[in-house]
C-alpha cells in the first residue's frame, strides 16, 4: 500500500513506529462497576500476559463508573503498585460513557477494552490489535460467532446473542458477526472522529460504533475467540435487550433520514484503491451498474404491476403515463441512495426534477411504442402490449442510466479530504483526564 499522499488528500494508514521506552502504544480499558472481587486478579493477569507477550509498551486503565463498593480503593491501590496501570473515576454509570471518556483522553495510538471477567482468552489480544498497529484496519472485534471460535455458554445467552445479530443484519444491514463481545480495539485517529457521533453511553455503545464505522466504509477486522460465559455476570439481559432494540430503531431512523454526518468518516484514514484513477476504468462504474440493475429490475416489476392495475380503468397511454410517473419518483430516490450513494436531503428536489426529465424521455419511448402498436391495426392482446413495453423499457433503461450517471448524479472528480474534527470535549466532562497517565 502506498504511504505517500497527494495535495488535498489525507495520508495513508501507516504502520505505527516502534515507540520510545515508556510511551504506550496500546491502552487497554477495563470498565468496571462494583467489581471489588474480580478487579485485582483480572488486572494482574492481564498485566502479566501483556508483559510476557506484547512487543510494545502498554497501559491498562481501570475505568470505574460510579462504583459504590471498594472498587475505587482497589483501583487506586493497583495504580500505585503497578507502573503500567492507571485509574479513572466517573460519577455516572455506563460502559459507553467510560470508554468515551478514557479513549478521548488517551495518548496511545491503539485503544482497546475488555470485560473485567476476562471471559475472552487473552491469547486473542495480540491478533486483535496487530492489524491496527500495521495500518491494515481501523477497528477490530473479537467474535464468538465466527468460524473457528470456541464458546462455552448457556442456551439462553446463545439464543439472545444470535437473535440480536440477526436483527442487526436484517434492520441495519450489518455485516460484522458479533456486536456485543466485550473485546474490541480501535485506532485513536479513528476514535477521535467516530466517538462524537455516538450517542449511547451504555451497552449499545459497541453496536452503534460498529454500525457507523461500517456504513462509513471503515475496515473492521474480526478475530475468532475462545470465550467462556461468566455465570456471575451482573448484566441485566432483558433490560439490556430492550435498550439495544431502542438503539437499533434510533440509529436505523437516523441512517434512513441521512441525519448522520457520515461524510466525516467515509474512508478518511487510508489509501483506498477504489479512489485511484486508472486509465480506461471509469470510476465506480461496476458498483453503480450492479446497483442500477437491482433497482431497475424491481422498478420494472413495479411498473408492470402498476400498468396492469391502471389498465383496468384507463386507456393504454394513460395507464403507461401514470405507472411511469410513480415509478420514476421511486426509481430516482432508490438510485440516488443505493446506486450513486447520495445521502441526506440536500439536492433531493433538484434530483427528482431532473429524474422527471429522464422520465419524460422514457415516456416518449414507451408511448411511441404503444402508438406504433396501435397504428399496426386491430386490438393487440394485453400480453403483446406488455412485450412491447418491456422492449421499449429496456432501451429507456440504458438511456436512463447514462443520463443519471452523467447529468443527475455526475462524478465530481476525485474525493476531497473530509472534515476531521478534533477529539470531542463532550466525553471529557465527567472524568479526571489526568488520572490515567
Tab-separated table of N, CA and C in Angstrom, residues 42-181:
chain	number	residue	atom	x	y	z
A	42	UNK	N	-8.022	-9.854	37.793
A	42	UNK	CA	-8.129	-9.556	36.359
A	42	UNK	C	-6.966	-8.683	35.905
A	43	UNK	N	-6.730	-7.584	36.613
A	43	UNK	CA	-5.691	-6.645	36.204
A	43	UNK	C	-4.312	-7.296	36.264
A	44	UNK	N	-4.051	-8.047	37.314
A	44	UNK	CA	-2.738	-8.688	37.433
A	44	UNK	C	-2.530	-9.717	36.324
A	45	UNK	N	-3.547	-10.477	36.029
A	45	UNK	CA	-3.421	-11.479	34.969
A	45	UNK	C	-3.196	-10.817	33.620
A	46	UNK	N	-3.952	-9.748	33.333
A	46	UNK	CA	-3.786	-9.044	32.066
A	46	UNK	C	-2.415	-8.389	31.973
A	47	UNK	N	-1.982	-7.769	33.058
A	47	UNK	CA	-0.673	-7.114	33.062
A	47	UNK	C	0.452	-8.125	32.818
A	48	UNK	N	0.385	-9.284	33.480
A	48	UNK	CA	1.416	-10.306	33.297
A	48	UNK	C	1.422	-10.833	31.865
A	49	UNK	N	0.223	-11.001	31.307
A	49	UNK	CA	0.129	-11.507	29.931
A	49	UNK	C	0.746	-10.509	28.953
A	50	UNK	N	0.423	-9.231	29.083
A	50	UNK	CA	0.960	-8.224	28.170
A	50	UNK	C	2.473	-8.093	28.331
A	51	UNK	N	2.947	-8.122	29.569
A	51	UNK	CA	4.388	-8.014	29.801
A	51	UNK	C	5.145	-9.176	29.167
A	52	UNK	N	4.509	-10.321	29.083
A	52	UNK	CA	5.155	-11.524	28.551
A	52	UNK	C	5.056	-11.623	27.030
A	53	UNK	N	3.972	-11.095	26.431
A	53	UNK	CA	3.699	-11.375	25.018
A	53	UNK	C	3.640	-10.146	24.124
A	54	UNK	N	3.405	-8.952	24.681
A	54	UNK	CA	3.180	-7.782	23.827
A	54	UNK	C	4.507	-7.075	23.560
A	55	UNK	N	4.861	-6.840	22.302
A	55	UNK	CA	6.206	-6.314	21.989
A	55	UNK	C	6.347	-4.803	22.152
A	56	UNK	N	5.266	-4.102	22.491
A	56	UNK	CA	5.318	-2.653	22.656
A	56	UNK	C	4.983	-2.277	24.104
A	57	UNK	N	5.248	-1.019	24.426
A	57	UNK	CA	4.830	-0.513	25.735
A	57	UNK	C	3.302	-0.444	25.772
A	58	UNK	N	2.735	-0.629	26.952
A	58	UNK	CA	1.283	-0.675	27.078
A	58	UNK	C	0.856	0.007	28.373
A	59	UNK	N	-0.447	0.273	28.440
A	59	UNK	CA	-1.074	0.792	29.642
A	59	UNK	C	-2.396	0.070	29.859
A	60	UNK	N	-2.732	-0.173	31.106
A	60	UNK	CA	-4.046	-0.701	31.478
A	60	UNK	C	-4.752	0.382	32.282
A	61	UNK	N	-5.936	0.793	31.825
A	61	UNK	CA	-6.686	1.844	32.505
A	61	UNK	C	-7.968	1.263	33.083
A	62	UNK	N	-8.108	1.359	34.376
A	62	UNK	CA	-9.345	0.934	35.050
A	62	UNK	C	-10.312	2.114	35.024
A	63	UNK	N	-11.450	1.940	34.393
A	63	UNK	CA	-12.464	2.991	34.303
A	63	UNK	C	-13.619	2.630	35.241
A	64	UNK	N	-13.611	3.195	36.403
A	64	UNK	CA	-14.624	2.915	37.427
A	64	UNK	C	-15.821	3.820	37.222
A	65	UNK	N	-16.971	3.217	36.784
A	65	UNK	CA	-18.153	4.038	36.637
A	65	UNK	C	-19.060	3.919	37.841
A	66	UNK	N	-18.901	4.879	38.742
A	66	UNK	CA	-19.823	5.100	39.863
A	66	UNK	C	-19.979	3.887	40.763
A	67	UNK	N	-18.900	3.161	41.023
A	67	UNK	CA	-18.972	2.027	41.949
A	67	UNK	C	-19.267	2.517	43.359
A	68	UNK	N	-20.025	1.709	44.098
A	68	UNK	CA	-20.373	2.062	45.481
A	68	UNK	C	-19.742	1.111	46.485
A	69	UNK	N	-18.951	0.126	46.007
A	69	UNK	CA	-18.266	-0.790	46.919
A	69	UNK	C	-16.802	-0.363	47.033
A	70	UNK	N	-15.917	-1.294	47.254
A	70	UNK	CA	-14.496	-0.970	47.436
A	70	UNK	C	-13.722	-0.907	46.124
A	71	UNK	N	-14.403	-0.931	44.985
A	71	UNK	CA	-13.717	-0.884	43.693
A	71	UNK	C	-12.793	0.324	43.551
A	72	UNK	N	-13.194	1.542	43.937
A	72	UNK	CA	-12.273	2.686	43.804
A	72	UNK	C	-10.978	2.494	44.584
A	73	UNK	N	-11.072	1.937	45.782
A	73	UNK	CA	-9.867	1.715	46.586
A	73	UNK	C	-8.950	0.674	45.936
A	74	UNK	N	-9.549	-0.397	45.418
A	74	UNK	CA	-8.765	-1.423	44.743
A	74	UNK	C	-8.082	-0.831	43.511
A	75	UNK	N	-8.796	0.008	42.773
A	75	UNK	CA	-8.235	0.627	41.578
A	75	UNK	C	-7.028	1.484	41.920
A	76	UNK	N	-7.168	2.323	42.931
A	76	UNK	CA	-6.057	3.204	43.310
A	76	UNK	C	-4.858	2.402	43.817
A	77	UNK	N	-5.122	1.332	44.539
A	77	UNK	CA	-4.027	0.521	45.051
A	77	UNK	C	-3.257	-0.148	43.910
A	78	UNK	N	-3.987	-0.654	42.915
A	78	UNK	CA	-3.325	-1.275	41.767
A	78	UNK	C	-2.523	-0.245	40.964
A	79	UNK	N	-3.089	0.956	40.801
A	79	UNK	CA	-2.395	2.006	40.052
A	79	UNK	C	-1.114	2.440	40.763
A	80	UNK	N	-1.154	2.442	42.087
A	80	UNK	CA	0.034	2.835	42.848
A	80	UNK	C	1.107	1.751	42.822
A	81	UNK	N	0.680	0.505	42.746
A	81	UNK	CA	1.615	-0.608	42.825
A	81	UNK	C	2.224	-0.974	41.483
A	82	UNK	N	1.430	-0.886	40.407
A	82	UNK	CA	1.874	-1.329	39.088
A	82	UNK	C	2.060	-0.119	38.176
A	83	UNK	N	3.260	0.118	37.660
A	83	UNK	CA	3.510	1.319	36.853
A	83	UNK	C	2.732	1.346	35.543
A	84	UNK	N	2.326	0.181	35.021
A	84	UNK	CA	1.580	0.149	33.747
A	84	UNK	C	0.086	0.358	33.935
A	85	UNK	N	-0.376	0.528	35.162
A	85	UNK	CA	-1.811	0.599	35.450
A	85	UNK	C	-2.191	2.010	35.881
A	86	UNK	N	-3.305	2.521	35.326
A	86	UNK	CA	-3.868	3.799	35.736
A	86	UNK	C	-5.321	3.623	36.114
A	87	UNK	N	-5.895	4.613	36.749
A	87	UNK	CA	-7.280	4.527	37.203
A	87	UNK	C	-7.996	5.841	36.935
A	88	UNK	N	-9.237	5.734	36.487
A	88	UNK	CA	-10.097	6.886	36.245
A	88	UNK	C	-11.411	6.655	36.975
A	89	UNK	N	-11.918	7.664	37.621
A	89	UNK	CA	-13.191	7.570	38.340
A	89	UNK	C	-14.229	8.435	37.646
A	90	UNK	N	-15.387	7.846	37.299
A	90	UNK	CA	-16.523	8.571	36.744
A	90	UNK	C	-17.680	8.475	37.732
A	91	UNK	N	-18.426	9.558	37.862
A	91	UNK	CA	-19.508	9.586	38.841
A	91	UNK	C	-20.845	9.146	38.254
A	92	UNK	N	-20.850	8.723	36.999
A	92	UNK	CA	-22.064	8.225	36.355
A	92	UNK	C	-21.807	6.846	35.770
A	93	UNK	N	-22.851	6.009	35.793
A	93	UNK	CA	-22.719	4.668	35.254
A	93	UNK	C	-22.765	4.685	33.729
A	94	UNK	N	-22.332	3.562	33.138
A	94	UNK	CA	-22.418	3.409	31.691
A	94	UNK	C	-21.105	2.999	31.078
A	95	UNK	N	-21.095	1.796	30.491
A	95	UNK	CA	-19.857	1.326	29.862
A	95	UNK	C	-19.452	2.232	28.713
A	96	UNK	N	-20.413	2.640	27.889
A	96	UNK	CA	-20.101	3.530	26.778
A	96	UNK	C	-19.544	4.859	27.249
A	97	UNK	N	-20.105	5.385	28.342
A	97	UNK	CA	-19.608	6.644	28.892
A	97	UNK	C	-18.156	6.494	29.344
A	98	UNK	N	-17.850	5.373	29.990
A	98	UNK	CA	-16.487	5.142	30.464
A	98	UNK	C	-15.511	5.031	29.296
A	99	UNK	N	-15.881	4.278	28.260
A	99	UNK	CA	-14.992	4.117	27.113
A	99	UNK	C	-14.784	5.442	26.389
A	100	UNK	N	-15.855	6.207	26.209
A	100	UNK	CA	-15.719	7.507	25.540
A	100	UNK	C	-14.753	8.412	26.310
A	101	UNK	N	-14.897	8.445	27.642
A	101	UNK	CA	-14.067	9.331	28.461
A	101	UNK	C	-12.592	8.965	28.369
A	102	UNK	N	-12.275	7.685	28.551
A	102	UNK	CA	-10.870	7.269	28.566
A	102	UNK	C	-10.268	7.305	27.174
A	103	UNK	N	-10.995	6.800	26.182
A	103	UNK	CA	-10.466	6.809	24.825
A	103	UNK	C	-10.232	8.234	24.318
A	104	UNK	N	-11.113	9.160	24.665
A	104	UNK	CA	-10.962	10.540	24.191
A	104	UNK	C	-9.732	11.204	24.788
A	105	UNK	N	-9.356	10.794	25.997
A	105	UNK	CA	-8.233	11.433	26.682
A	105	UNK	C	-6.914	10.690	26.515
A	106	UNK	N	-6.942	9.483	25.988
A	106	UNK	CA	-5.733	8.672	25.923
A	106	UNK	C	-4.774	9.175	24.846
A	107	UNK	N	-3.471	9.004	25.105
A	107	UNK	CA	-2.462	9.368	24.118
A	107	UNK	C	-1.928	8.161	23.363
A	108	UNK	N	-2.434	6.963	23.648
A	108	UNK	CA	-1.966	5.757	22.967
A	108	UNK	C	-2.575	5.684	21.567
A	109	UNK	N	-1.810	5.296	20.557
A	109	UNK	CA	-2.352	5.229	19.190
A	109	UNK	C	-3.321	4.084	18.956
A	110	UNK	N	-3.302	3.053	19.817
A	110	UNK	CA	-4.268	1.949	19.708
A	110	UNK	C	-5.000	1.831	21.038
A	111	UNK	N	-6.334	1.816	20.974
A	111	UNK	CA	-7.182	1.773	22.163
A	111	UNK	C	-7.996	0.489	22.140
A	112	UNK	N	-8.111	-0.158	23.281
A	112	UNK	CA	-8.866	-1.409	23.356
A	112	UNK	C	-9.664	-1.436	24.649
A	113	UNK	N	-10.558	-2.403	24.743
A	113	UNK	CA	-11.226	-2.633	26.023
A	113	UNK	C	-11.593	-4.102	26.128
A	114	UNK	N	-11.721	-4.572	27.361
A	114	UNK	CA	-12.214	-5.918	27.612
A	114	UNK	C	-12.957	-5.933	28.933
A	115	UNK	N	-13.857	-6.895	29.076
A	115	UNK	CA	-14.643	-7.017	30.299
A	115	UNK	C	-13.776	-7.531	31.436
A	116	UNK	N	-14.160	-7.161	32.647
A	116	UNK	CA	-13.358	-7.495	33.812
A	116	UNK	C	-13.348	-8.991	34.105
A	117	UNK	N	-14.350	-9.721	33.624
A	117	UNK	CA	-14.377	-11.161	33.914
A	117	UNK	C	-13.388	-11.955	33.064
A	118	UNK	N	-12.773	-11.297	32.059
A	118	UNK	CA	-11.806	-11.963	31.173
A	118	UNK	C	-12.377	-13.255	30.593
A	119	UNK	N	-13.633	-13.196	30.162
A	119	UNK	CA	-14.243	-14.362	29.525
A	119	UNK	C	-13.525	-14.738	28.239
A	120	UNK	N	-12.936	-13.741	27.580
A	120	UNK	CA	-12.207	-13.989	26.335
A	120	UNK	C	-10.761	-14.387	26.629
A	121	UNK	N	-10.302	-15.431	25.967
A	121	UNK	CA	-8.926	-15.882	26.140
A	121	UNK	C	-7.956	-14.780	25.711
A	122	UNK	N	-7.004	-14.454	26.568
A	122	UNK	CA	-6.082	-13.353	26.304
A	122	UNK	C	-5.157	-13.609	25.127
A	123	UNK	N	-5.029	-14.836	24.676
A	123	UNK	CA	-4.193	-15.120	23.514
A	123	UNK	C	-4.714	-14.447	22.249
A	124	UNK	N	-5.971	-13.995	22.280
A	124	UNK	CA	-6.539	-13.308	21.110
A	124	UNK	C	-6.221	-11.818	21.106
A	125	UNK	N	-5.589	-11.303	22.167
A	125	UNK	CA	-5.365	-9.864	22.264
A	125	UNK	C	-4.375	-9.359	21.223
A	126	UNK	N	-3.249	-10.039	21.063
A	126	UNK	CA	-2.266	-9.600	20.063
A	126	UNK	C	-2.833	-9.685	18.642
A	127	UNK	N	-3.511	-10.789	18.242
A	127	UNK	CA	-4.144	-10.789	16.912
A	127	UNK	C	-5.207	-9.706	16.751
A	128	UNK	N	-5.815	-9.272	17.865
A	128	UNK	CA	-6.828	-8.222	17.788
A	128	UNK	C	-6.209	-6.886	17.399
A	129	UNK	N	-5.103	-6.524	18.022
A	129	UNK	CA	-4.543	-5.191	17.818
A	129	UNK	C	-3.500	-5.138	16.707
A	130	UNK	N	-2.980	-6.289	16.279
A	130	UNK	CA	-1.927	-6.293	15.250
A	130	UNK	C	-2.344	-5.590	13.962
A	131	UNK	N	-3.569	-5.823	13.411
A	131	UNK	CA	-3.927	-5.126	12.169
A	131	UNK	C	-4.104	-3.630	12.344
A	132	UNK	N	-4.344	-3.170	13.569
A	132	UNK	CA	-4.439	-1.731	13.814
A	132	UNK	C	-3.043	-1.118	13.871
A	133	UNK	N	-2.113	-1.829	14.471
A	133	UNK	CA	-0.732	-1.353	14.529
A	133	UNK	C	-0.114	-1.308	13.134
A	134	UNK	N	-0.425	-2.307	12.321
A	134	UNK	CA	0.152	-2.371	10.973
A	134	UNK	C	-0.481	-1.373	10.016
A	135	UNK	N	-1.661	-0.833	10.373
A	135	UNK	CA	-2.362	0.081	9.483
A	135	UNK	C	-3.324	-0.605	8.539
A	136	UNK	N	-3.477	-1.911	8.683
A	136	UNK	CA	-4.371	-2.643	7.786
A	136	UNK	C	-5.835	-2.345	8.062
A	137	UNK	N	-6.218	-2.145	9.319
A	137	UNK	CA	-7.623	-1.993	9.691
A	137	UNK	C	-7.813	-0.792	10.602
A	138	UNK	N	-9.070	-0.376	10.726
A	138	UNK	CA	-9.425	0.773	11.555
A	138	UNK	C	-9.970	0.354	12.916
A	139	UNK	N	-10.752	-0.716	12.939
A	139	UNK	CA	-11.290	-1.276	14.163
A	139	UNK	C	-11.069	-2.780	14.143
A	140	UNK	N	-11.125	-3.403	15.322
A	140	UNK	CA	-11.018	-4.860	15.417
A	140	UNK	C	-11.938	-5.337	16.528
A	141	UNK	N	-12.585	-6.476	16.296
A	141	UNK	CA	-13.510	-7.010	17.286
A	141	UNK	C	-13.264	-8.502	17.470
A	142	UNK	N	-13.459	-8.961	18.677
A	142	UNK	CA	-13.492	-10.387	18.916
A	142	UNK	C	-14.869	-10.920	18.598
A	143	UNK	N	-14.933	-12.075	17.965
A	143	UNK	CA	-16.223	-12.642	17.577
A	143	UNK	C	-16.387	-14.043	18.148
A	144	UNK	N	-17.520	-14.226	18.840
A	144	UNK	CA	-17.863	-15.553	19.354
A	144	UNK	C	-18.675	-16.343	18.347
A	145	UNK	N	-19.071	-15.704	17.244
A	145	UNK	CA	-19.973	-16.337	16.287
A	145	UNK	C	-19.308	-16.629	14.950
A	146	UNK	N	-18.034	-16.318	14.804
A	146	UNK	CA	-17.359	-16.592	13.536
A	146	UNK	C	-16.796	-18.004	13.541
A	147	UNK	N	-16.481	-18.474	12.329
A	147	UNK	CA	-15.924	-19.817	12.193
A	147	UNK	C	-14.573	-19.872	12.906
A	148	UNK	N	-14.371	-20.868	13.703
A	148	UNK	CA	-13.125	-21.013	14.432
A	148	UNK	C	-13.212	-20.608	15.882
A	149	UNK	N	-14.303	-19.937	16.275
A	149	UNK	CA	-14.479	-19.573	17.677
A	149	UNK	C	-14.842	-20.801	18.503
A	150	UNK	N	-14.432	-20.788	19.766
A	150	UNK	CA	-14.785	-21.861	20.690
A	150	UNK	C	-15.472	-21.214	21.889
A	151	UNK	N	-16.746	-21.517	22.062
A	151	UNK	CA	-17.564	-20.804	23.034
A	151	UNK	C	-18.263	-21.783	23.956
A	152	UNK	N	-18.259	-21.445	25.235
A	152	UNK	CA	-18.996	-22.215	26.239
A	152	UNK	C	-19.941	-21.259	26.945
A	153	UNK	N	-21.242	-21.419	26.720
A	153	UNK	CA	-22.229	-20.588	27.398
A	153	UNK	C	-23.596	-21.246	27.315
A	154	UNK	N	-24.519	-20.725	28.140
A	154	UNK	CA	-25.848	-21.304	28.232
A	154	UNK	C	-26.694	-21.074	26.995
A	155	UNK	N	-27.753	-21.861	26.879
A	155	UNK	CA	-28.635	-21.793	25.709
A	155	UNK	C	-29.300	-20.438	25.589
A	156	UNK	N	-29.735	-19.858	26.711
A	156	UNK	CA	-30.446	-18.587	26.652
A	156	UNK	C	-29.554	-17.482	26.102
A	157	UNK	N	-28.330	-17.378	26.601
A	157	UNK	CA	-27.421	-16.344	26.109
A	157	UNK	C	-27.046	-16.576	24.640
A	158	UNK	N	-26.876	-17.837	24.267
A	158	UNK	CA	-26.567	-18.148	22.871
A	158	UNK	C	-27.706	-17.710	21.960
A	159	UNK	N	-28.946	-17.997	22.370
A	159	UNK	CA	-30.114	-17.631	21.569
A	159	UNK	C	-30.238	-16.113	21.449
A	160	UNK	N	-30.068	-15.402	22.577
A	160	UNK	CA	-30.196	-13.941	22.565
A	160	UNK	C	-29.120	-13.307	21.693
A	161	UNK	N	-27.883	-13.794	21.818
A	161	UNK	CA	-26.784	-13.227	21.046
A	161	UNK	C	-26.991	-13.411	19.549
A	162	UNK	N	-27.349	-14.626	19.158
A	162	UNK	CA	-27.554	-14.874	17.720
A	162	UNK	C	-28.789	-14.144	17.205
A	163	UNK	N	-29.831	-14.089	18.013
A	163	UNK	CA	-31.033	-13.364	17.604
A	163	UNK	C	-30.760	-11.881	17.413
A	164	UNK	N	-29.986	-11.300	18.330
A	164	UNK	CA	-29.671	-9.871	18.237
A	164	UNK	C	-28.861	-9.575	16.976
A	165	UNK	N	-27.895	-10.424	16.668
A	165	UNK	CA	-27.093	-10.191	15.476
A	165	UNK	C	-27.897	-10.398	14.191
A	166	UNK	N	-28.887	-11.281	14.222
A	166	UNK	CA	-29.789	-11.414	13.071
A	166	UNK	C	-30.623	-10.149	12.898
A	167	UNK	N	-31.053	-9.554	14.007
A	167	UNK	CA	-31.805	-8.301	13.939
A	167	UNK	C	-30.951	-7.201	13.315
A	168	UNK	N	-29.689	-7.129	13.714
A	168	UNK	CA	-28.797	-6.118	13.157
A	168	UNK	C	-28.597	-6.325	11.666
A	169	UNK	N	-28.473	-7.575	11.249
A	169	UNK	CA	-28.289	-7.853	9.825
A	169	UNK	C	-29.537	-7.499	9.026
A	170	UNK	N	-30.717	-7.802	9.597
A	170	UNK	CA	-31.951	-7.546	8.875
A	170	UNK	C	-32.369	-6.088	8.864
A	171	UNK	N	-32.099	-5.355	9.950
A	171	UNK	CA	-32.589	-3.981	10.058
A	171	UNK	C	-31.555	-2.938	9.660
A	172	UNK	N	-30.292	-3.163	10.006
A	172	UNK	CA	-29.247	-2.172	9.737
A	172	UNK	C	-28.230	-2.656	8.702
A	173	UNK	N	-28.492	-3.819	8.078
A	173	UNK	CA	-27.597	-4.393	7.078
A	173	UNK	C	-26.168	-4.551	7.609
A	174	UNK	N	-26.038	-4.887	8.889
A	174	UNK	CA	-24.709	-5.087	9.471
A	174	UNK	C	-24.080	-6.357	8.915
A	175	UNK	N	-22.780	-6.305	8.659
A	175	UNK	CA	-22.076	-7.471	8.131
A	175	UNK	C	-21.091	-8.060	9.142
A	176	UNK	N	-20.827	-7.358	10.237
A	176	UNK	CA	-19.976	-7.934	11.273
A	176	UNK	C	-20.771	-8.994	12.022
A	177	UNK	N	-20.081	-9.952	12.611
A	177	UNK	CA	-20.782	-11.132	13.129
A	177	UNK	C	-21.150	-11.048	14.596
A	178	UNK	N	-20.487	-10.218	15.386
A	178	UNK	CA	-20.742	-10.221	16.831
A	178	UNK	C	-20.575	-8.804	17.370
A	179	UNK	N	-21.703	-8.166	17.698
A	179	UNK	CA	-21.652	-6.773	18.147
A	179	UNK	C	-21.349	-6.647	19.627
A	180	UNK	N	-21.647	-7.654	20.434
A	180	UNK	CA	-21.663	-7.482	21.876
A	180	UNK	C	-20.480	-8.103	22.617
A	181	UNK	N	-19.601	-8.771	21.921
A	181	UNK	CA	-18.449	-9.352	22.604
A	181	UNK	C	-17.606	-8.241	23.223
